[in-house]
Coordinates of C-alpha atoms and ligand atoms in Angstrom, one line a residue:
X1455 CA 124.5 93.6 120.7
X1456 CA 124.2 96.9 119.4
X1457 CA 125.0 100.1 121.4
X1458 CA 125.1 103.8 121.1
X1459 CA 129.2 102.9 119.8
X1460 CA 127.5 102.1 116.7
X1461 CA 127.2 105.7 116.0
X1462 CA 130.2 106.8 114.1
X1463 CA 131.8 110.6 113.3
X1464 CA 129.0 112.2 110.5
X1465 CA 130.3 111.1 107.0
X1466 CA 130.3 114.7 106.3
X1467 CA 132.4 117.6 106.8
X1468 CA 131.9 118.6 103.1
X1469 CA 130.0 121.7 102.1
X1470 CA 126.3 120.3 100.7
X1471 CA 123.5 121.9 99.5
X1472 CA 122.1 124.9 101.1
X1473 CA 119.7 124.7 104.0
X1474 CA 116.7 127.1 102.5
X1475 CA 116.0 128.0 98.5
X1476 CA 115.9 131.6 99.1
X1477 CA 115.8 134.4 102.0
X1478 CA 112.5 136.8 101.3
X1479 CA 113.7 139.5 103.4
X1480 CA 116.1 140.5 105.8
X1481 CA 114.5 139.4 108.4
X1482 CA 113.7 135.6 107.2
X1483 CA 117.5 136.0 106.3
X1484 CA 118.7 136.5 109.7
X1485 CA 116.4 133.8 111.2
X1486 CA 117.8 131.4 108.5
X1487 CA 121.2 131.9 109.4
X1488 CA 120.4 131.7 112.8
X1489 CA 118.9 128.3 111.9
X1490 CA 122.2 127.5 109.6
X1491 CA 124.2 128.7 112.9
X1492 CA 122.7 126.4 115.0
X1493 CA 122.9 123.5 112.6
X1494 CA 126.6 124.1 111.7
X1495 CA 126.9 123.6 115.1
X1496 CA 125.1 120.4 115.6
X1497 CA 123.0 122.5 117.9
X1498 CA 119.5 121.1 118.5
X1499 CA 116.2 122.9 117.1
X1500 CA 113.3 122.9 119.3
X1501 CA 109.4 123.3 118.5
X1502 CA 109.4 127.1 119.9
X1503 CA 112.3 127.8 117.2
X1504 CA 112.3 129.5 113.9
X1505 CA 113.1 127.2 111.0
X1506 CA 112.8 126.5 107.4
X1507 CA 109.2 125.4 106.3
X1508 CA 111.3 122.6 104.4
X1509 CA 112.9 121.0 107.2
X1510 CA 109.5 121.1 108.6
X1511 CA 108.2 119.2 106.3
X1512 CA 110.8 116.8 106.4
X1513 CA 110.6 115.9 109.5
X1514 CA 106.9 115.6 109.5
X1515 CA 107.4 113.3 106.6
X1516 CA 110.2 110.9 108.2
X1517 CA 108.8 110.9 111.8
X1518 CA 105.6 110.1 110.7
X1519 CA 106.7 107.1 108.5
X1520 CA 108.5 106.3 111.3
X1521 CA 105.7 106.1 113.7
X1522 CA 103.8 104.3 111.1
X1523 CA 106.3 101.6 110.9
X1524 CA 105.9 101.3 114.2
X1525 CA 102.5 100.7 114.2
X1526 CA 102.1 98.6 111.3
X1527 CA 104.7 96.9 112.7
X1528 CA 103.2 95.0 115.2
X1529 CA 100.6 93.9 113.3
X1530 CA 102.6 90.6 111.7
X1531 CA 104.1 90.0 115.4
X1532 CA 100.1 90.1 116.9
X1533 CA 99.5 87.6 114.7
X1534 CA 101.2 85.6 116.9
X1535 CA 100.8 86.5 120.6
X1536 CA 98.0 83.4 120.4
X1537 CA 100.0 80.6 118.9
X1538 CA 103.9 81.4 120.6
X1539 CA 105.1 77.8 121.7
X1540 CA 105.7 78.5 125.7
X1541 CA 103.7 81.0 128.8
X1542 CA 107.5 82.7 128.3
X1543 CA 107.4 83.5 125.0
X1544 CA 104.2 84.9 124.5
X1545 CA 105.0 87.4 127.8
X1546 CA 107.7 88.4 125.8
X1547 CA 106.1 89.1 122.4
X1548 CA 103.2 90.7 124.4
X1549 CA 105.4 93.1 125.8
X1550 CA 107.4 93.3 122.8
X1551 CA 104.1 94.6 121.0
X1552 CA 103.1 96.6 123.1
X1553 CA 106.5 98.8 123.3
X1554 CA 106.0 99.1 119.2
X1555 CA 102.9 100.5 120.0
X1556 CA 104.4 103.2 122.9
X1557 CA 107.4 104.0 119.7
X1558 CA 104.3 105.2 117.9
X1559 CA 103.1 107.1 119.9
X1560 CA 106.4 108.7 121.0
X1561 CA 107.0 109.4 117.6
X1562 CA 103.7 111.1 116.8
X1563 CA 103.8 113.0 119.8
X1564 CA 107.2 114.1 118.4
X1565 CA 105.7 115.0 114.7
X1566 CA 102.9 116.8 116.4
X1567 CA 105.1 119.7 117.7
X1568 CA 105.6 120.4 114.0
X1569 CA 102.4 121.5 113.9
X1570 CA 100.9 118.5 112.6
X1571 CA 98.0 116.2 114.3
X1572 CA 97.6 112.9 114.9
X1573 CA 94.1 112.9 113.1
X1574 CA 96.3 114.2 109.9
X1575 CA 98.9 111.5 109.9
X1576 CA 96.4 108.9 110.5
X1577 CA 94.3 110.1 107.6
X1578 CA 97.4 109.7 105.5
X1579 CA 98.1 105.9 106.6
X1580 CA 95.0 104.8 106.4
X1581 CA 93.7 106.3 102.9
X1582 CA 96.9 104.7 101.8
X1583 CA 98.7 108.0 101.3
X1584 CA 101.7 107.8 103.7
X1585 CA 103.9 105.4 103.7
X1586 CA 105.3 103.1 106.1
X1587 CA 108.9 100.5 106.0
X1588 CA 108.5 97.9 103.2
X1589 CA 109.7 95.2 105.7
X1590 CA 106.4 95.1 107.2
X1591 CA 104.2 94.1 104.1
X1592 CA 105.7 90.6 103.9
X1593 CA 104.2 87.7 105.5
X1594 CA 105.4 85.8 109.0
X1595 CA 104.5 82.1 107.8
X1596 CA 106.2 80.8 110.8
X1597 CA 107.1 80.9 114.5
X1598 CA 110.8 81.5 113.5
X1599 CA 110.0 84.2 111.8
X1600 CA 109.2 85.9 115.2
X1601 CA 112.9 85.3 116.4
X1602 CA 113.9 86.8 112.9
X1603 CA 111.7 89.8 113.4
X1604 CA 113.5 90.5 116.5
X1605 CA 117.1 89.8 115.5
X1606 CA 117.4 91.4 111.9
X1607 CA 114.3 93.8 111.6
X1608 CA 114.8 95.0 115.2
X1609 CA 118.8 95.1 113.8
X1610 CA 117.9 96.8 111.2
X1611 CA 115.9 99.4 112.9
X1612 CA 118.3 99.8 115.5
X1613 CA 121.4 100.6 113.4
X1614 CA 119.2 103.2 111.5
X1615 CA 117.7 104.4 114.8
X1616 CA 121.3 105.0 116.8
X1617 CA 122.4 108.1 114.5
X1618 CA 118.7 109.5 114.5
X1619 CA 119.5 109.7 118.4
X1620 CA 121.8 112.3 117.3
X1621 CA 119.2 114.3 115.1
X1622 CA 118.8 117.5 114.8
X1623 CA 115.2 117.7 116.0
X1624 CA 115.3 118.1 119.7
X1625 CA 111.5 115.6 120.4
X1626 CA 112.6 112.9 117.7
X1627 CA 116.6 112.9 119.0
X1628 CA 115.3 112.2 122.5
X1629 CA 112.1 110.0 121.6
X1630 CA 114.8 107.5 119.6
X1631 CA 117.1 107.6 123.0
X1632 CA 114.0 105.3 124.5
X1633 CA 113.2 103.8 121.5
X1634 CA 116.7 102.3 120.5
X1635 CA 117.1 100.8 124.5
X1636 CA 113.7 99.5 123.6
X1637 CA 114.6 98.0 120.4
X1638 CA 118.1 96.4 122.1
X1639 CA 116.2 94.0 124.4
X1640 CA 113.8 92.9 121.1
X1641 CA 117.2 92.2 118.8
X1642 CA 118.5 90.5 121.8
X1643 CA 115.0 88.2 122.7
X1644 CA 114.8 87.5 118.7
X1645 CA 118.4 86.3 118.4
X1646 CA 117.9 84.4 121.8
X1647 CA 114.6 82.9 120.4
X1648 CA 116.6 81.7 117.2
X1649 CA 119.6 80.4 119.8
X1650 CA 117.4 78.2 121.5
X1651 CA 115.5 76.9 118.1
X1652 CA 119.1 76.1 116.7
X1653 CA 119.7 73.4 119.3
X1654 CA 116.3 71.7 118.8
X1655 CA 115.3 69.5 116.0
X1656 CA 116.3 69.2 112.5
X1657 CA 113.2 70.7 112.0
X1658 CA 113.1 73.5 113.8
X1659 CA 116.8 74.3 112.8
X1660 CA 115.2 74.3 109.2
X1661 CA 112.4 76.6 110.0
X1662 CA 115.0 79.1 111.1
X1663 CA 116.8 78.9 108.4
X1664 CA 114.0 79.6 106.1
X1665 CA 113.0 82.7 108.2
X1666 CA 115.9 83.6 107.6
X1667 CA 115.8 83.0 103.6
X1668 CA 112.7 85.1 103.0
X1669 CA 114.3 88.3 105.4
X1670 CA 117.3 88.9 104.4
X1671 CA 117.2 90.6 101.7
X1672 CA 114.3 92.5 103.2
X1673 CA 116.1 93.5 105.4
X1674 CA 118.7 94.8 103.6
X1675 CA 116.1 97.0 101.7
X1676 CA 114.9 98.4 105.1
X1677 CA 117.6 101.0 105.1
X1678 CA 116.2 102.5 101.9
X1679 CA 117.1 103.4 98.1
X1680 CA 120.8 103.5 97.3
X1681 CA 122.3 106.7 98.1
X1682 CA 122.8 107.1 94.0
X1683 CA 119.2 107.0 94.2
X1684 CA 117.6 108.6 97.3
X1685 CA 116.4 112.1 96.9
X1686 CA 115.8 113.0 100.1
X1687 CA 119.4 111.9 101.5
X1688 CA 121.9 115.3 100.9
X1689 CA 119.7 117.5 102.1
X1690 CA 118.6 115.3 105.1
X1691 CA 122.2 115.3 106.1
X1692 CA 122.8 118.8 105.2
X1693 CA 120.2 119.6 108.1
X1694 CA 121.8 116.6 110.4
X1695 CA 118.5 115.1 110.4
X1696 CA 120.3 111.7 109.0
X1697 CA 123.9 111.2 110.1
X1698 CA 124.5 108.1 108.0
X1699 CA 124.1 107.3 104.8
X1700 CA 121.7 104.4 103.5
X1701 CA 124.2 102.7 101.9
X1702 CA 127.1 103.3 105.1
X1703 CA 124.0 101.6 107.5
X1704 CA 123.2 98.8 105.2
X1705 CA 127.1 98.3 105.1
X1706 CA 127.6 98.6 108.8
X1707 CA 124.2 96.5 109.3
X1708 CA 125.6 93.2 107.0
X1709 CA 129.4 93.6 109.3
X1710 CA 128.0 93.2 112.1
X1711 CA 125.1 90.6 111.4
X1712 CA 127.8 88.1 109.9
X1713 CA 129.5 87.1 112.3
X1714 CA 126.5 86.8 114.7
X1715 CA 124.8 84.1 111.7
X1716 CA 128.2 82.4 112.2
X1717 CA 127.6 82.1 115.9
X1718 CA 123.8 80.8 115.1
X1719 CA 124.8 78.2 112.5
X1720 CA 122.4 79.9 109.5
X1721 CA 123.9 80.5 106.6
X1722 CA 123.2 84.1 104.7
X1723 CA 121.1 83.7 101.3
X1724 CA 123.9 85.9 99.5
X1725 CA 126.7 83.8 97.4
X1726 CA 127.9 86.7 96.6
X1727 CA 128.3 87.8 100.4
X1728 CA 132.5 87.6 101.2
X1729 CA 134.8 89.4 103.3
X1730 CA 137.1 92.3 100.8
X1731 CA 140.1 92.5 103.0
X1732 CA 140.9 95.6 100.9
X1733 CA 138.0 97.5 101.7
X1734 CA 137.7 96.0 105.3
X1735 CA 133.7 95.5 104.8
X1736 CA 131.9 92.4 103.3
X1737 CA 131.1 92.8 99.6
X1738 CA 127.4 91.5 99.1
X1739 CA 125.1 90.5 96.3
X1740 CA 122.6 92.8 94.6
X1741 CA 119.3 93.8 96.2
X1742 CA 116.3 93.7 93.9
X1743 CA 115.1 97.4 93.9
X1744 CA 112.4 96.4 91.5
X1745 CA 110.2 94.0 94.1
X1746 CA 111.3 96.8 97.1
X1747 CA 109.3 100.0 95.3
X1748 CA 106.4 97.4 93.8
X1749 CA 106.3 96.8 98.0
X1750 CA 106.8 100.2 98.9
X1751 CA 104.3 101.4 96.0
X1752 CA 101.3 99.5 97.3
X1753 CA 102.1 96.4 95.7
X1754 CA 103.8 94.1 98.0
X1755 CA 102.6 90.6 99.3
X1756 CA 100.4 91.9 102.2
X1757 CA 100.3 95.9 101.7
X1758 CA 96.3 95.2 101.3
X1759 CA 96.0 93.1 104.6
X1760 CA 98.3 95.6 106.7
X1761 CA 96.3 98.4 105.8
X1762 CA 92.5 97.2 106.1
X1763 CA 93.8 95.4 109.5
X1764 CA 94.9 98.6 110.8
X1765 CA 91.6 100.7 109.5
X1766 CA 89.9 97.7 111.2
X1767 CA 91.6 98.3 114.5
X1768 CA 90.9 102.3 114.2
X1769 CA 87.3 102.1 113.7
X1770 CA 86.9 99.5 116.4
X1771 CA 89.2 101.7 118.7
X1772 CA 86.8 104.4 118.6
X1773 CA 84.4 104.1 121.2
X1774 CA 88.0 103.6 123.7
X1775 CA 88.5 107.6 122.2
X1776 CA 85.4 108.6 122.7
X1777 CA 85.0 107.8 126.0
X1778 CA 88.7 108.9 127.1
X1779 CA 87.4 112.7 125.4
X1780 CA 84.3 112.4 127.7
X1781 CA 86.2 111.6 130.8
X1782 CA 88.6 114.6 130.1
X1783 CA 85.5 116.7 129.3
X1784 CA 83.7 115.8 132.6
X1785 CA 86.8 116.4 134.4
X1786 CA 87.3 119.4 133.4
X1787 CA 84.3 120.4 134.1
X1788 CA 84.7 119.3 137.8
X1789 CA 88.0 121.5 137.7
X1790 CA 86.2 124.7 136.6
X1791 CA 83.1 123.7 139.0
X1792 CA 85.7 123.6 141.7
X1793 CA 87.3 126.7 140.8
X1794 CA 84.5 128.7 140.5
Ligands
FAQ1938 N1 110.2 101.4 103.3 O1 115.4 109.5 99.8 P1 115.2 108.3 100.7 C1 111.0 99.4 112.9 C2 111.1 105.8 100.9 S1 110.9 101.0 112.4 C3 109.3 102.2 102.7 O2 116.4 107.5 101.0 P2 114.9 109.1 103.4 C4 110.6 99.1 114.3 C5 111.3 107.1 101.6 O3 110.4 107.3 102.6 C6 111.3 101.0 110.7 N2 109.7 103.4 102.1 O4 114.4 108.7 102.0 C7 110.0 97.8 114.4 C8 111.2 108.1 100.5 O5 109.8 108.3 100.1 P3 109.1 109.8 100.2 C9 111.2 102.3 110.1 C10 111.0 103.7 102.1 O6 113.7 109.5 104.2 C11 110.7 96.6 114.3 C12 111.8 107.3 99.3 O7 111.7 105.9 99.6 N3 112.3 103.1 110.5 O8 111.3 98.6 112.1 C13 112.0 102.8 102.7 O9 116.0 110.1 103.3 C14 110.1 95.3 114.4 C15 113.2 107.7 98.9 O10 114.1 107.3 100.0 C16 112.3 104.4 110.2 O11 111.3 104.9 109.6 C17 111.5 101.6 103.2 N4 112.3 100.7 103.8 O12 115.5 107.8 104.0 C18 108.6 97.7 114.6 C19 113.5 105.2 110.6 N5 113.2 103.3 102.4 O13 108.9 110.1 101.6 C20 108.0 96.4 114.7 C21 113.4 106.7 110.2 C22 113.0 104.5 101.8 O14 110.1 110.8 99.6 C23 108.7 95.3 114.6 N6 113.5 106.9 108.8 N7 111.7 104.7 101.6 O15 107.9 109.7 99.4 C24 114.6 107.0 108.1 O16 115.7 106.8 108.6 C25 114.6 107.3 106.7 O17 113.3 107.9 106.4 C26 114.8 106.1 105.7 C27 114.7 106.6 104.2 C28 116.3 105.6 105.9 C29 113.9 105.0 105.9

C-alpha cells in the first residue's frame, strides 16, 4: 500500500539557514564546507566523517526518539499477543512485535555511531527525560484497535519513515530501508485484520469503527507540530536529515488513507474532511495541539503506565545482560587462551 514512490522531489531547492553558527578557524572552516559540499550534494555522511557538533546532536536526538517509539511501541500491541481471537492472529502480532523490537535496536545501533550509548539513551527514556511518539501513550481498549495500530499508526510511520530512507545519515538512511519493508507488511496485516472484521457482525463492524474514532486524530498528530510551529524543521531539512515537511506528510498521509476508509466502509471522525478540487488535496478539520503537547509533555492518558512498564521490563531483563556479558567474557577468554 505504501512504497518507496511515496517519496517525492525535497520540497526545497531554496537557500535555508546555514549548516554551522560559526567557523573557529580555518581549519574547522574547510571541514565545514566539506561537510556543506557533501550535503549540497545529497551526499551521505558516515560515522568516520567530520561534521557539525549540531547535526550530531540532532541526529542523536531524532534517532533515539525514534528507537524509543519503537520500543514503547510495542508495549500497547503486547498487551494483546494473549487475548488475539484466532492461532493466526496472534503469530502475526507476535511477529509483528517482535520486528518493533529489532527497529529499536537498529536504530540505537545507528545513534550509537554518534558517539552515544545505549546505557545513555536508555537512561533518558526511562527517567522520563527523552521522549518518545505521543501515539503510543493512549490506550488499545479493544481487539480492533490492533488492526488500527497496523493500518494508520504503521501508515503513519511509514509515510514519515520513506523520506528518512533518503537521509543524510548514512546508518539511519539504511537502517529505515529495513524498517519501512518491515512496517509495509504491519500496515498491510492491520488493514487486512480491519477487512475481515468489516464483514462480521454489526458488532464487530462497530468496534472498528470506534478504533477508528479514538486514532484518527492521533494519528494525525504523529507527524508532529505544524511546520509554523516546529523548531527543529528548517534546519533538519537544511541538513537533509528530513525531506518532507510535517505538514506535506500529514497532507500526503490523509490523501492516501481516504480512499482506503472508503474501501473499508468506516467513516473518518473529521466533518470537516472534503476533497478541495482547487488544491488537489483534502482540506481537514483542526487537530487539537493542546491535548498532543499535554501527551507529549508527560501528561497523556497512559504516559505513567508506558514508562514504569518499560522500567519494569529493564530491570527484569537484567540478569538476560548479565549473563550474555559473562558469556562474551568467558569467550574471550578462551580466544586469548587459545592464542597464547
Ligand atoms: N510525539 O520541531 P519538530 C512507529 C516533538 S515509529 C512526541 O517538528 P522534528 C513505529 C519533537 O521531538 C514513530 N514528540 O521536531 C511503530 C520535538 O521535540 P524536541 C516515531 C513529538 O524532530 C508503529 C518537538 O516535538 N517515528 O510508530 C512528536 O523536526 C506501530 C518539536 O517538533 C519517528 O520518530 C510526536 N508525534 O520532527 C511502532 C520518526 N512530534 O526533541 C509500534 C523519526 C514532534 O525538540 C507500533 N522522527 N515531537 O524536544 C521524525 O521524523 C521527527 O523527529 C518528527 C518530529 C517528525 C517526529
Amino acid at each position: 500500500m505504501y512504497t518507496q514512490s511515496f517519496s517525492t522531489a525535497d520540497a526545497d531547492n531554496k537557500p535555508g539557514p546555514q549548516a554551522v553558527v560559526a567557523p573557529i578557524n580555518a581549519e574547522t572552516a574547510a571541514l565545514m564546507a566539506h561537510f556543506d559540499a557533501v550535503i549540497d550534494a545529497d551526499g551521505k555522511i558516515e560515522p568516520r566523517d567530520w561534521m557539525p557538533e549540531a547535526y550530531r546532536k540532532t541526529l542523536v536526538r531524532q534517532i533515539s526518539q525514534h528507537a524509543h517509539s519503537e520500543v514503547v511501541g510495542m508495549l500497547p500491541e503486547g498487551n494483546w499477543i494473549s487475548r488475539a481471537p484466532s492461532l493466526k492472529r496472534k503469530a502475526i502480532l507476535i511477529a509483528k512485535v517482535q520486528d518493533e523490537g529489532g527497529h529499536g535496536l537498529y536504530l540505537y545501533s545507528a545513534a550509537e555511531t554518534l558517539g552515544t550509548s545505549r546505557d545513555q539513551m536508555l537512561d533518558g527514556l526511562h527517567t522520563g527525560k527523552a521522549k518518545y511518539s505521543s501515539i503510543f501513550n493512549y490506550p488499545t481498549l479493544n481487539w480492533a484497535d490492533m488492526g488500527v495500530i497496523g493500518w494508520l499508526v504503521d501508515g503513519a510511520a511509514i509515510m514519515n519513515q520513506i523520506p528518512l530512507c533518503r537521509c543524510s545519515y548514512g546508518p539511519y538512511a539504511r537502517a529505515m530501508i529495513r524498517v519501512c519493508k518491515e512496517e509495509s507488511f504491519h500496515q498491510r496485516q492491520g488493514y487486512e485484520a480491519l477487512l475481515v472484521m468489516m464483514q462480521g457482525t454489526a458488532e464487530q463492524k462497530a468496534m472498528v469503527q470506534d478504533a477508528v474514532n479514538r486514532y484518527w486524530w492521533k494519528c494525525l498528530a504523529m507527524f508532529g507540530p505544524p511546520d509554523s510551529d516546529s523548531p527543529n524543521s528548517a534546519q533538519g531539512m537544511r541538513w537533509g536529515i528530513k525531506r518532507i515537511s510535517n505538514d506535506d506528510l500529514r497532507q500526503k498521509f490523509i490523501d492516501a488513507t481516504v480512499p482506503q476508509a472508503e474501501v473499508l466502509g468506516v467513516t473518518l471522525p473529521d466533518p470537516d474532511l472534503k476533497w478541495n478540487e482547487a488544491r488537489g488535496h483534502h482540506d481537514h478539520g483542526a487537530i487539537d495541539w493542546d491535548e498532543f503537547w499535554a501527551t507529549v509533555n508527560g501528561h497523556g492518558p497512559c504516559n505513567k503506565e508506558r514508562l514504569a512498564t518499560r522500567v519494569k521490563a529493564h530491570e527484569q531483563g537484567q540478569w538476560v545482560r548479565d549473563a550474555a556479558l559473562a558469556h562474551a567474557r568467558k569467550q574471550q577468554q578462551r580466544q586469548q587462551k587459545e592464542a597464547a
